[in-house]
XYZ file of C-alpha atoms in Angstrom:
373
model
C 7.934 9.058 18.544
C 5.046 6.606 17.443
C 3.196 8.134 14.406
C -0.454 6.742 13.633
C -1.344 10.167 11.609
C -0.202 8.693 7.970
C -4.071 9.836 6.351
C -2.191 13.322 7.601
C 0.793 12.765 5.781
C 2.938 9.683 4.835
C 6.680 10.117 4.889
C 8.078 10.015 1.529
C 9.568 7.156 0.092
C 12.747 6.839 -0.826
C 12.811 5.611 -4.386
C 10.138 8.453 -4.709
C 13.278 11.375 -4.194
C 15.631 9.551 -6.240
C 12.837 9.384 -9.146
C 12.244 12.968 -8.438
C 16.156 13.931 -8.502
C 16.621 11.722 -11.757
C 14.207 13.285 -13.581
C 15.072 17.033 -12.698
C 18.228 16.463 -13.079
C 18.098 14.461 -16.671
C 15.139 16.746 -17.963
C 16.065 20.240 -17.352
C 14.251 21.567 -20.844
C 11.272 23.566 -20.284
C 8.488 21.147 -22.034
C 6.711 24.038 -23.679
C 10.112 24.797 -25.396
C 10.682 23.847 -29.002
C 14.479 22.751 -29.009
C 15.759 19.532 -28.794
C 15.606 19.444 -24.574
C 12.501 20.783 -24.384
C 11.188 17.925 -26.802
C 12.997 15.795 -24.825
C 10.462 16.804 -22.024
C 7.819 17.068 -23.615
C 8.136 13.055 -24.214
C 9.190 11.945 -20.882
C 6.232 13.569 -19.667
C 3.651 12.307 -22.309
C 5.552 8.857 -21.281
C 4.620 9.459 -17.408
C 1.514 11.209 -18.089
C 0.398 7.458 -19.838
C 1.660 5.482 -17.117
C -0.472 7.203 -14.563
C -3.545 6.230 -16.613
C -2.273 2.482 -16.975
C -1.878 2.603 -13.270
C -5.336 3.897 -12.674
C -7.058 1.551 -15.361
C -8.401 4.561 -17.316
C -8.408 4.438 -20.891
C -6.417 7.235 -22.173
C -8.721 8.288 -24.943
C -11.616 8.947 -22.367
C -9.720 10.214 -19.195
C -6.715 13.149 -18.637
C -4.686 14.074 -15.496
C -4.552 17.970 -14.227
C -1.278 18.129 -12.447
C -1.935 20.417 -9.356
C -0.574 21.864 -6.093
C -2.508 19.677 -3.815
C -5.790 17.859 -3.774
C -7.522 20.839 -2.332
C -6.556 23.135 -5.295
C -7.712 20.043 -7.529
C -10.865 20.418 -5.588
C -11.517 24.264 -6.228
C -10.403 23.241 -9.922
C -13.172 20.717 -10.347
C -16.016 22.783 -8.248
C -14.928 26.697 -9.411
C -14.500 24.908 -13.198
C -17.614 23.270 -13.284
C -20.126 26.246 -11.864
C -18.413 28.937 -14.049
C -19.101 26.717 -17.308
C -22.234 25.175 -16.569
C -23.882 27.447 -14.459
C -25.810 28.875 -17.795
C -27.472 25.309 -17.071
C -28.093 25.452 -13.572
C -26.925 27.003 -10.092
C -27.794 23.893 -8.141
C -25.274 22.141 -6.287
C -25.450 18.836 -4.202
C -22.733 18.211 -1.526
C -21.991 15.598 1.574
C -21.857 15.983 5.299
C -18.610 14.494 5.053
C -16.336 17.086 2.829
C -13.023 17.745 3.051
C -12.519 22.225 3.779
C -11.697 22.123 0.386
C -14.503 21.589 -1.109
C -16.921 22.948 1.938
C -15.236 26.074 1.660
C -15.188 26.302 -2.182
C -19.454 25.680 -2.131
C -19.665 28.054 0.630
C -17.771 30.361 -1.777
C -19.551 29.802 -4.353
C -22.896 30.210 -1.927
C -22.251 34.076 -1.889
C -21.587 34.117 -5.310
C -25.029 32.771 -5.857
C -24.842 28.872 -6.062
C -27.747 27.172 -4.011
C -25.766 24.703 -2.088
C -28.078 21.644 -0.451
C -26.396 19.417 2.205
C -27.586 15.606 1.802
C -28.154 14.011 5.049
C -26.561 10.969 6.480
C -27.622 7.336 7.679
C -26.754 6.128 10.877
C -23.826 3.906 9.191
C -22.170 6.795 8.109
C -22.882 7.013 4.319
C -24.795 9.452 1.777
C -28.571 8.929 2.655
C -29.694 7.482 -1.462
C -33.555 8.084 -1.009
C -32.156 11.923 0.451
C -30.139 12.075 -3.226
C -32.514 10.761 -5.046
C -35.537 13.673 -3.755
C -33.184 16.426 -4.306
C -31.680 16.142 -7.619
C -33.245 18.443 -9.657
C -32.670 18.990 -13.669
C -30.534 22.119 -13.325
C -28.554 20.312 -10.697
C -24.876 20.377 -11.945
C -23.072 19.325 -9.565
C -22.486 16.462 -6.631
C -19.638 16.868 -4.692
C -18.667 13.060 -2.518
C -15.920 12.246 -0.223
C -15.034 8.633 -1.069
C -13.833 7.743 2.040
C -14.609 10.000 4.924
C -10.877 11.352 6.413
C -12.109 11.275 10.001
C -13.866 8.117 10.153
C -12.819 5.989 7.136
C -16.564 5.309 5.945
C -16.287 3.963 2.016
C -19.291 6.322 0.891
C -21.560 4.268 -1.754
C -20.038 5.491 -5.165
C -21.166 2.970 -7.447
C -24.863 3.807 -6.291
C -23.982 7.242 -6.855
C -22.862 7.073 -10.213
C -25.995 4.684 -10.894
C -28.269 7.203 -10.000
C -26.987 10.498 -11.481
C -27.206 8.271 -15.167
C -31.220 9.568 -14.658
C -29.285 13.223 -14.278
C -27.035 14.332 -16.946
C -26.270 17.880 -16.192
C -25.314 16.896 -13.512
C -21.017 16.375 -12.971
C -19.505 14.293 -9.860
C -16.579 14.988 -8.572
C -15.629 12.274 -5.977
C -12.644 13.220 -3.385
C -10.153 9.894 -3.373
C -7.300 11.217 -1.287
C -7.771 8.404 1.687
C -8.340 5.771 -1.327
C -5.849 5.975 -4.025
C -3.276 3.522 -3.670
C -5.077 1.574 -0.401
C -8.212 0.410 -1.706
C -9.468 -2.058 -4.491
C -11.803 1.167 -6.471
C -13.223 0.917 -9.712
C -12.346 4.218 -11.329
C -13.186 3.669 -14.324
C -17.022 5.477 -14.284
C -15.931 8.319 -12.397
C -16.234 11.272 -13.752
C -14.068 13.380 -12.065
C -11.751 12.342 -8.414
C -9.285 13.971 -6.736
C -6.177 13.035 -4.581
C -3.139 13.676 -3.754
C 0.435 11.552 -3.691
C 1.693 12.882 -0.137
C -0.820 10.181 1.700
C 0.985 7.236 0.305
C 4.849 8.121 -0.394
C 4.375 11.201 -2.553
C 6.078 14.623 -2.187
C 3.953 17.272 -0.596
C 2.937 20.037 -3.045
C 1.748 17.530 -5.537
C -1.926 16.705 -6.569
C -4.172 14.721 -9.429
C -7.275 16.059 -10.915
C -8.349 13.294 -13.383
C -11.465 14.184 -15.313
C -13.240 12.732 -18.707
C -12.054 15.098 -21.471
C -15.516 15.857 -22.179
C -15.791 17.501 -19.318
C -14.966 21.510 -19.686
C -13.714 22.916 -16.820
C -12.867 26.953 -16.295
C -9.370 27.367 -15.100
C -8.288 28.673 -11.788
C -5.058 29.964 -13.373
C -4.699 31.634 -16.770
C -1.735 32.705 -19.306
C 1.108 30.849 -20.066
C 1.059 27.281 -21.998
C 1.469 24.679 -20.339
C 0.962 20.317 -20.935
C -3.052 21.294 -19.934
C -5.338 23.827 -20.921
C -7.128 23.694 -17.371
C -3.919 25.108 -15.711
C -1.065 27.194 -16.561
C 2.575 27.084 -15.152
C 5.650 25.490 -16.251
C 5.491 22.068 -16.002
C 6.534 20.401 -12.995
C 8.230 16.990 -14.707
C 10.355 16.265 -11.569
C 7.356 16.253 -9.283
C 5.082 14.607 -11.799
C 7.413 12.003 -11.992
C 7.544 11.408 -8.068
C 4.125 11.385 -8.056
C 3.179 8.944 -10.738
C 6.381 6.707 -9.293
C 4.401 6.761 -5.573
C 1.544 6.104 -7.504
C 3.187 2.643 -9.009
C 4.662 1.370 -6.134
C 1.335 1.866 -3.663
C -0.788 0.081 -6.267
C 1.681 -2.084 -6.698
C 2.197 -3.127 -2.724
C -1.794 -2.171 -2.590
C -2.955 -6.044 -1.719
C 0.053 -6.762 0.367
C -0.590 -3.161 2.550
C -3.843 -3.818 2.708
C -3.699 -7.105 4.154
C -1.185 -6.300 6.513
C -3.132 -2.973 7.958
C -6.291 -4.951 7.969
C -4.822 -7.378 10.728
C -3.560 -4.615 12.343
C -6.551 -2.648 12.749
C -8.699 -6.029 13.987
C -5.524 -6.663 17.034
C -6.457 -3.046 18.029
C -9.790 -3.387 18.030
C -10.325 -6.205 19.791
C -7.939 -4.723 22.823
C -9.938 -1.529 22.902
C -13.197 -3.506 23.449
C -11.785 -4.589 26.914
C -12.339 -0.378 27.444
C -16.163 0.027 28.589
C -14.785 3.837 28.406
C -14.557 3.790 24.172
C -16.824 4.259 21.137
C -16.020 3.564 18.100
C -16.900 5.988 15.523
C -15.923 3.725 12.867
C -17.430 0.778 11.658
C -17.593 -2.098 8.986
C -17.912 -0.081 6.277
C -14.374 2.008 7.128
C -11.144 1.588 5.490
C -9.006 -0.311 7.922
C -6.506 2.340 7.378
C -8.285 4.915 9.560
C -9.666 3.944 13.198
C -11.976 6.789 15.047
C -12.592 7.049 18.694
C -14.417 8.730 21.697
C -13.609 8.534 25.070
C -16.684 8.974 27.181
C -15.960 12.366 29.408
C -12.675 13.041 27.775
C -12.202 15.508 25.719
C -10.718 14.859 22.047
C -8.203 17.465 22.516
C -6.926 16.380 25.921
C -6.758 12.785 24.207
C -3.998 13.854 21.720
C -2.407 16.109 24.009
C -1.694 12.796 26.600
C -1.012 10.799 23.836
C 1.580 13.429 22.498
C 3.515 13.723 25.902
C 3.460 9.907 25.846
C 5.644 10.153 22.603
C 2.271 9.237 20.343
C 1.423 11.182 17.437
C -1.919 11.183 16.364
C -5.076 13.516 14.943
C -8.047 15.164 16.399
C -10.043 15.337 13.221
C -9.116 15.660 9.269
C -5.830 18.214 8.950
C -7.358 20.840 7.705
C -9.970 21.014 9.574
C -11.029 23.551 12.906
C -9.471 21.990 16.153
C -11.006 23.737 19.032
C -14.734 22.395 17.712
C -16.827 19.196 17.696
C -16.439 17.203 14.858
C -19.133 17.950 12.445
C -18.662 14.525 10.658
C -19.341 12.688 13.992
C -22.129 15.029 14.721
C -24.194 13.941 11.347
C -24.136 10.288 11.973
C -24.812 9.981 15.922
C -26.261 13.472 16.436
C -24.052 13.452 20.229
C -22.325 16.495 20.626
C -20.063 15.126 23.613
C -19.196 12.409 21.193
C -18.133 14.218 18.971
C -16.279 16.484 20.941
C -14.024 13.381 22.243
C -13.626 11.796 18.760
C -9.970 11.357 18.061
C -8.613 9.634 15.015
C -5.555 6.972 14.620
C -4.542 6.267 11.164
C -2.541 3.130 10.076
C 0.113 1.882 7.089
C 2.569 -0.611 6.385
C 4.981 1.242 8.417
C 2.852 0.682 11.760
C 4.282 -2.273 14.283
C 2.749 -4.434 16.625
C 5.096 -3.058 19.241
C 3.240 0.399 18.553
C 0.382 -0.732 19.100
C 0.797 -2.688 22.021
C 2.662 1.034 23.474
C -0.947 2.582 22.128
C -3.114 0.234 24.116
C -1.338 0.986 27.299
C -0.811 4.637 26.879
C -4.851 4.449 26.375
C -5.158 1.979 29.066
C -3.077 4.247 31.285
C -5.427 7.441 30.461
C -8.338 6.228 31.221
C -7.318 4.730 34.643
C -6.485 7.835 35.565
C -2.736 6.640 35.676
């Protein structure tokens, strides 16, 4: 099989499991426990905990890591935590075109519980529309909610504009989505308030996640009773997984420029084939992240794409994960307003582990489907 779905998943690296084994296996004390072991713990963990924020560029006495599940229960941490302590300030909530389900579905939650949720519209390049931000923030506003590169389409959405203009707001929080970022692009974290990802796109274990927020920033928890290394969510500490994740964290920033450079050529050499197509649009554009490519084939459905590509051995994705299959994309549909577009986007997603050769099998499996071969 040829897999171009790594903003899906990425397979997990090996020197991430033997971290992961090592430390389980070394620190077995419970971290909340006051014996010698559980000290023990307690310091590797305050040791890894402080690495992560070296490897992020965050100073330590500003910024702190929530250790989640996944990216999407960091999500419902950061959007649940902020409306139930703020909401004495406001009910208003700001949100892109361009979420991830997890935080769609948490506003639309929320929405029934009361929140007034206001979509922002989008430019024809794919971004936030600014002016559209900038007319509806409002003084109980409390929260914006951003993607920071769009999972379907790889669009780098205009964060340091964002975080220029809320200065004008301050009741009202960002939270910023980095999953397709971390580890593959050159971001300036440093003035975010809160972001999101999670370790399984770039070598991680699945069932691992990152909430980093300013301390300042109160949050309600999502799960209560029982100590644990934060006050924002209980359980046992997880030190092997931690661990893993902090170790895929260090080598994908440190491999970051290499990766990047490599994907980069990769994505132009497939670009510049599928022009020869008249049959393609591309859904993507300069301002993507050369790790994600987007398509549409004109009178072919999206799903009928993947399916072809599948029984050609190709592995690839319709839309984000976690999103509705049998649907147009909505993402498509709010930059080029074409519903048969966005019907027959498909996305292929790139990494260091991508070949020529699988390309070259891509192009004619494409080349093939279109002919009618």
């Amino acid at each position: 099989m040829i897999y171009l779905d790594y903003a899906a998943n990425y397979p997990v690296d090996d020197r991430v499991i033997d971290e992961f084994v090592s430390v389980e296996k070394k620190y077995y004390g419970n971290t909340n426990s006051f014996h010698t072991l559980g000290k023990e713990s307690l310091k590797k963990y305050d040791e890894i905990n402080l690495k992560a924020l070296q490897l992020l560029n965050l100073n330590p006495e500003e910024y702190e890591i929530i250790y989640t599940s996944s990216a999407s229960e960091a999500n419902n941490l950061a959007i649940k935590g902020v409306y139930n302590s703020y909401s004495g300030v406001g009910k208003h909530l700001l949100t892109s075109p361009f979420e991830h389900s997890s935080n769609s579905a948490t506003l639309g939650y929320l929405k029934e519980s009361g929140a007034e949720v206001e979509l922002l519209k989008a430019t024809s390049s794919g971004q936030i529309d600014l002016d559209d931000l900038k007319s509806k923030l409002r003084n109980d506003t409390i929260l914006l909610t951003l993607i920071l590169v769009e999972s379907e389409t790889g669009i780098l959405q205009p964060y340091k504009e964002v975080i220029n203009i809320l200065k004008d707001y301050p009741n009202c929080h960002l939270l910023i989505d980095a999953t397709q970022a971390v580890g593959k692009l050159d971001i300036d974290y440093s003035n975010i308030e809160m972001f999101s990802f999670a370790p399984h796109k770039f070598g991680g274990i699945i069932g691992s996640g990152f909430l980093v927020k300013k301390k300042e920033t109160i949050l309600t928890p999502l799960i209560h009773g029982g100590k644990s290394v934060s006050i924002y969510r209980s359980s046992t500490c997880p030190l092997g997984l931690i661990a893993a994740s902090v170790k895929a964290l260090e080598i994908a920033i440190t491999e970051r420029e290499d990766n990047f450079r490599y994907v980069s050529n990769l994505n132009e050499y497939l670009i510049n084939n599928l022009k020869s197509f008249n049959q393609i649009e591309f859904n993507s554009n300069h301002l993507s992240s050369p790790y994600i490519i987007n398509l549409s084939i004109k009178n072919k459905k999206g799903i009928d794409t993947l399916n072809y590509l599948n029984e050609h051995q190709i592995c690839a994705s319709l839309k984000s994960a976690c999103s509705v299959t049998n649907t147009p994309s909505s993402n498509i549909m709010s930059i080029y307003h074409d519903k048969n577009r966005a019907t027959s986007s498909f996305r292929i997603s790139l990494s260091k582990l991508t070949t020529k050769e699988e390309i070259d099998t891509l192009l004619d499996v494409i080349g093939g489907y279109i002919n009618g071969k």
